């Protein structure tokens, strides 16, 4: 839909029409009292062709208003309004199922991973999270244990049966990650690393894609299309806080994204309250809020001794307090009409 | 606390010390391996005097880091860690009490106000909200019924016994507003209208102060100080969405503000989910999220026939569905450990 | 223009049409391959009526896209593409004329005001700025000299002949301000203080309206309509920095606002580099940038002894260096094709 | 520097001291009237160790204020206040030298690249930009010509002698890019793709690193450290617009970043006005503003026939008008005291 300026001449209107029709769409001119609006009517292919025309650069054009949503495979319409449910190990996520994903920020040691894995399983978590490759703002910070960390996650999985969620930062590391990960996490900073997205699309393993700190929901869904387009239909979206002017916390958790994404897409939507909060005290209230808002799950950081954590200790829940936390989250999810998944279900 | 540049000379350090001591504070110089830090130690008055020095403009100064919070009367410390509870009519708000405040965006007609008031009372609301003076982005939009609207609110109050929350936009209208309002609302756009804040401070009536769209929590608390300083201790803070890059909704509801404000201040914190959402479909999930996050209340828009509302109809809940909404919110507040206040309590 | 959801039924489309036509506009239905778009065609009055319908709340509606700009009197079209030029005292601003407005943040003393006024006049400033009423984040900060400050500005005006720009914060102070002000400044925090805007509209004196920290350009122009609608056509718009995630400076100066506003409105656009920068070192480069971007003027803070300023000293230019600054700004304005106004012209 | 809460106990203070000293730093306790502040004094290594302690998670801690800047190799101090100047082909950039980098958004065809290259060389550009690998929000958009595009850039370089700036998106493509690129561009979306940054660090070729849409200046400099740390000292920083609430343009060009970065780092800083503007009409005023603000260069998009461009045509300058543009930019750079580099110098 092209909105012309009030001062647009007939020739300028004609030039827009001509360019729309040249790529195979039908132009529909609607002259109002003050401005003329030109619609471009066609199928999906001609839509894309019209979008690429750069009509906003033509003389007399005020602006171009896209009418159709630019994402397709991720849209709720693509599945005729039916939400996707993924089975990952013994856990279910999406639709009615609520999944709690918990574990350490970073894999540090065998003791730390196994102690955490057992505590979160006991408390009802559906999956174990843990990072072996860590994207760090500073090159002088700890960058993760790499393949050694992956091996520890594998051991935790064998012990507890919990599916593993772990991050892939570089397409060149995909093979060792695929040996361990039940869900490949793509971090917020890589949300628009398009070649990495295509790579995990081809890998065919479920993906947990975090929203970038300045990404609109539409951009998040377009990034998702890069994965879906390769034939991988299992993407879990994750809200983890956006960047705003407020500096009282690390990021502003945007919980309105939860109900809005669920109107737009069939894919499950989870919330990471740890990174936005940055402090343990805020993680519980924001987890309850996320569950009550209708999230399909929560991914949260837990550590046996947060004071000794290598990374992000202040935001990690304590394993000792995790069962009470999980129970409170379960109650909040029930307010939103959700069914706990995995062990959390059995605990209920 | 003044952080000097790495390149600062001894004379530049001395100049900072001299200016700090001239206003009566004690300067404490701490030389590190790379930079020198100068602390200014004194009481509240010298703190303010040091803050006003503009030391960041002196040669050799890298930045000034304030150590003390700039708000006092609003701080949790001011009440030694005890939260304020306000009794407003039959309702309580703050501390353990959760209050649901509901009513139309704008007072439109006698029928509309009375029908809404009765429906929200029935469903357990603690107070009735309604606007007679409306701040509108456009001068061509409906600006409210003014004193006529206030009279209708008065009638609704007499009928239902519900305390009234209504907005004051201009200090020159304070007298008629004081005849009706149990709580005077100051809108987000007037959060830093400092002469208006002082005026409601002097009026001694409870105030509901909405956070500005780009106001930090610290600025919200500083605006509160303008009211408290005049001797009015009853201020209710309201999160109603902040402005971010995301344009999928009218504003981004910042629920993390709830637990963070409750760490900083003794004052009650409520959430307005209607204005951030802009659409009815989002109001219920965001209300549940706000209650689960520990808010002391929710202020929400309700209308008997939203399709015919003069203003913001799409975001108004329907009176016919309000009882079910109130019940769900009550359950979410309980997850956060809150006790419903007013009629909502009796409904429970 | 109403965009329906892909799943909208014929009855839902019909309901939208019916409501549009009920308020006197003509509905124009355009069915595409996937979605239906309904245009509402009418005159300015029916446009407003359609806008107030809240159609985004109806079933089957995806979103409402406004086609016409909501501001009228401020629009460039309203003057058929001709820019406004205002004569204020001996100065001109707007169209080809570039005006430098300079002076202290706050009026502090007779010596300070007169020394500054003489220095800026000497260097070629077109007007003198200075605050007698100061909006301060903290109630514990200096709030301005009030009427005493206005008297000092009057004396400076008599001495130098420079027109005075000074802020009005409260409609109840308008009379003393009108005795001194050639231009009434409305601060960023009061940009949407609608009753104050209407008051200065009725006063008929030129107004300098600062953009709010989170105000879109469209909102700035809508606020301007409040003044213009009262019959006061002389409004100068002022970009002074917006609030973003970046905390390396007080605000992010949005210079792109300059060329964009000049496409949208006939009114002059000036830039305040002092408040965004917060530091003297940044004021000169940002002033040159503003002038090169095509601003119609700059409003900047100057002080004889910034180290002793009561308020915002670190961002004040020194009177001793002001002539060199003014000369550099003049050169930058010439790159943008501007003619210096007032004394700056004579200095050239 | 650790700021304790007002309510912190002696034991809590002692616990912080103990943890600071355990990693080898010296704790310095400063008790004020209301709060206690604990400084950690040590060398660079102990600073990093203290930073990793997560002290903000300990009981009684209010917040941790870093005193030292976290970047080292990029800092202006690292070169004792001397700005870096890079020689790239016949061009110089940094210090006094201003470089104009121009060319198409995307390499589309031999004719397009050669025509553009010749036009920009003629007008005085110092380098030729052009993309062979294109990061696109949508997987359905044109993704670039890849190696075929690189070959066309190589031909343009042979013809004109202009050094080539081209983007690398994926570390696996580095070899063909190194055969052509004189400067490797890392796009805004990859600013925190840390493994890619390390890779171009090892490649030893000059890098142009674009600021991410939500990246602070400190994060930009930390990303730079990833390159410098590998031994590659030639990084050019690029401001290209940040994401804010304002939707009247694609991004908000943050020109204040220019003088602030130049205070913080020895590296050259250039501005890309095309992507923030999104429209040709805004590119010229913002280019003049960037040059007047003291930028070390501008990187801008140019096309022989923007109406037929595959990508971002509306923001491309026309080759036919480029000489006039370059001349205006040269004048603006001179206002900022800059010397034109490369052909622009000869044109002067």
PDB file of C-alpha atoms in Angstrom, chain B residues 19 52-58 70 72-73 135-140 143 169-172 189-190 192-195 199 213-216 219 222-223 225-226 229 243 279-280 307-310 314, chain C residues 19 52-58 70 72-73 135-140 143 169-172 189-190 192-195 199 213-216 219 222-223 225-226 229 243 279-280 307-310 314:
ATOM      1  CA  UNK B  19      35.884  22.929  46.135  1.00  0.00           C
ATOM      2  CA  UNK B  52      25.291  21.251  42.998  1.00  0.00           C
ATOM      3  CA  UNK B  53      28.989  22.025  42.464  1.00  0.00           C
ATOM      4  CA  UNK B  54      29.058  20.716  38.921  1.00  0.00           C
ATOM      5  CA  UNK B  55      32.399  19.044  39.553  1.00  0.00           C
ATOM      6  CA  UNK B  56      32.092  17.077  36.311  1.00  0.00           C
ATOM      7  CA  UNK B  57      32.997  20.291  34.545  1.00  0.00           C
ATOM      8  CA  UNK B  58      36.379  20.709  36.246  1.00  0.00           C
ATOM      9  CA  UNK B  70      18.564  11.479  45.946  1.00  0.00           C
ATOM     10  CA  UNK B  72      14.465  10.715  51.055  1.00  0.00           C
ATOM     11  CA  UNK B  73      10.827  10.877  52.199  1.00  0.00           C
ATOM     12  CA  UNK B 135      -5.101  14.889  28.393  1.00  0.00           C
ATOM     13  CA  UNK B 136      -5.302  14.175  24.664  1.00  0.00           C
ATOM     14  CA  UNK B 137      -2.449  14.150  22.165  1.00  0.00           C
ATOM     15  CA  UNK B 138      -4.633  16.047  19.701  1.00  0.00           C
ATOM     16  CA  UNK B 139      -6.486  19.302  20.409  1.00  0.00           C
ATOM     17  CA  UNK B 140      -9.127  18.039  17.992  1.00  0.00           C
ATOM     18  CA  UNK B 143     -11.207  16.765  26.078  1.00  0.00           C
ATOM     19  CA  UNK B 169      -4.518  18.264  34.782  1.00  0.00           C
ATOM     20  CA  UNK B 170      -4.420  21.928  35.805  1.00  0.00           C
ATOM     21  CA  UNK B 171      -3.858  23.357  39.268  1.00  0.00           C
ATOM     22  CA  UNK B 172      -6.603  25.900  38.552  1.00  0.00           C
ATOM     23  CA  UNK B 189       2.502  13.473  30.867  1.00  0.00           C
ATOM     24  CA  UNK B 190       2.324  15.596  34.023  1.00  0.00           C
ATOM     25  CA  UNK B 192       7.217  16.285  36.019  1.00  0.00           C
ATOM     26  CA  UNK B 193       4.740  19.179  36.166  1.00  0.00           C
ATOM     27  CA  UNK B 194       6.371  20.273  39.367  1.00  0.00           C
ATOM     28  CA  UNK B 195       4.026  23.089  40.334  1.00  0.00           C
ATOM     29  CA  UNK B 199      -0.276  21.777  44.651  1.00  0.00           C
ATOM     30  CA  UNK B 213       6.744   7.404  29.383  1.00  0.00           C
ATOM     31  CA  UNK B 214      10.464   8.079  29.555  1.00  0.00           C
ATOM     32  CA  UNK B 215      10.899   8.490  33.295  1.00  0.00           C
ATOM     33  CA  UNK B 216      13.393   6.391  35.214  1.00  0.00           C
ATOM     34  CA  UNK B 219      12.833  10.323  38.492  1.00  0.00           C
ATOM     35  CA  UNK B 222      11.981  12.396  42.838  1.00  0.00           C
ATOM     36  CA  UNK B 223       8.621  13.595  41.460  1.00  0.00           C
ATOM     37  CA  UNK B 225       9.260  13.907  46.750  1.00  0.00           C
ATOM     38  CA  UNK B 226       7.593  17.087  45.420  1.00  0.00           C
ATOM     39  CA  UNK B 229       7.715  17.461  50.815  1.00  0.00           C
ATOM     40  CA  UNK B 243       8.362   4.048  25.474  1.00  0.00           C
ATOM     41  CA  UNK B 279      -6.085  -3.768  23.156  1.00  0.00           C
ATOM     42  CA  UNK B 280      -8.500  -5.672  25.374  1.00  0.00           C
ATOM     43  CA  UNK B 307     -17.576  -0.252  20.761  1.00  0.00           C
ATOM     44  CA  UNK B 308     -19.338   3.017  21.559  1.00  0.00           C
ATOM     45  CA  UNK B 309     -16.721   4.491  23.882  1.00  0.00           C
ATOM     46  CA  UNK B 310     -15.669   8.059  23.171  1.00  0.00           C
ATOM     47  CA  UNK B 314     -10.454  -1.032  22.158  1.00  0.00           C
TER      48      UNK B 314
ATOM     49  CA  UNK C  19     -19.531   1.846  11.456  1.00  0.00           C
ATOM     50  CA  UNK C  52     -12.342   8.199  17.167  1.00  0.00           C
ATOM     51  CA  UNK C  53     -14.294   5.024  16.359  1.00  0.00           C
ATOM     52  CA  UNK C  54     -11.732   2.708  17.925  1.00  0.00           C
ATOM     53  CA  UNK C  55     -12.091   0.286  15.021  1.00  0.00           C
ATOM     54  CA  UNK C  56      -8.980  -1.606  16.143  1.00  0.00           C
ATOM     55  CA  UNK C  57     -11.168  -3.091  18.863  1.00  0.00           C
ATOM     56  CA  UNK C  58     -13.657  -4.705  16.501  1.00  0.00           C
ATOM     57  CA  UNK C  70      -3.090  14.390  12.212  1.00  0.00           C
ATOM     58  CA  UNK C  72      -2.971  20.627  10.155  1.00  0.00           C
ATOM     59  CA  UNK C  73      -2.065  24.209  11.081  1.00  0.00           C
ATOM     60  CA  UNK C 135      11.946  22.863  36.340  1.00  0.00           C
ATOM     61  CA  UNK C 136      14.229  20.712  38.506  1.00  0.00           C
ATOM     62  CA  UNK C 137      14.135  16.939  38.917  1.00  0.00           C
ATOM     63  CA  UNK C 138      14.633  17.371  42.653  1.00  0.00           C
ATOM     64  CA  UNK C 139      12.515  19.557  44.953  1.00  0.00           C
ATOM     65  CA  UNK C 140      15.687  20.088  46.971  1.00  0.00           C
ATOM     66  CA  UNK C 143      14.060  26.489  41.704  1.00  0.00           C
ATOM     67  CA  UNK C 169       6.228  26.559  33.857  1.00  0.00           C
ATOM     68  CA  UNK C 170       2.848  27.442  35.352  1.00  0.00           C
ATOM     69  CA  UNK C 171      -0.059  29.219  33.662  1.00  0.00           C
ATOM     70  CA  UNK C 172      -0.581  31.191  36.867  1.00  0.00           C
ATOM     71  CA  UNK C 189       8.757  18.200  30.527  1.00  0.00           C
ATOM     72  CA  UNK C 190       5.775  20.438  29.778  1.00  0.00           C
ATOM     73  CA  UNK C 192       2.260  17.839  26.696  1.00  0.00           C
ATOM     74  CA  UNK C 193       0.979  20.150  29.439  1.00  0.00           C
ATOM     75  CA  UNK C 194      -1.993  20.879  27.247  1.00  0.00           C
ATOM     76  CA  UNK C 195      -3.645  23.582  29.329  1.00  0.00           C
ATOM     77  CA  UNK C 199      -2.673  29.457  27.550  1.00  0.00           C
ATOM     78  CA  UNK C 213      12.422  13.393  25.983  1.00  0.00           C
ATOM     79  CA  UNK C 214      10.221  10.621  24.648  1.00  0.00           C
ATOM     80  CA  UNK C 215       8.085  12.566  22.198  1.00  0.00           C
ATOM     81  CA  UNK C 216       7.831  11.556  18.571  1.00  0.00           C
ATOM     82  CA  UNK C 219       3.529  14.327  19.000  1.00  0.00           C
ATOM     83  CA  UNK C 222       0.340  17.805  17.741  1.00  0.00           C
ATOM     84  CA  UNK C 223       1.430  19.739  20.844  1.00  0.00           C
ATOM     85  CA  UNK C 225      -1.423  22.444  17.230  1.00  0.00           C
ATOM     86  CA  UNK C 226      -2.634  23.261  20.755  1.00  0.00           C
ATOM     87  CA  UNK C 229      -5.360  26.453  17.337  1.00  0.00           C
ATOM     88  CA  UNK C 243      16.108   9.452  25.861  1.00  0.00           C
ATOM     89  CA  UNK C 279      29.441  18.774  29.000  1.00  0.00           C
ATOM     90  CA  UNK C 280      31.003  21.843  27.445  1.00  0.00           C
ATOM     91  CA  UNK C 307      32.584  26.748  37.759  1.00  0.00           C
ATOM     92  CA  UNK C 308      30.405  28.923  39.979  1.00  0.00           C
ATOM     93  CA  UNK C 309      27.105  28.410  38.180  1.00  0.00           C
ATOM     94  CA  UNK C 310      24.136  27.460  40.348  1.00  0.00           C
ATOM     95  CA  UNK C 314      29.571  21.878  33.249  1.00  0.00           C
TER      96      UNK C 314
END
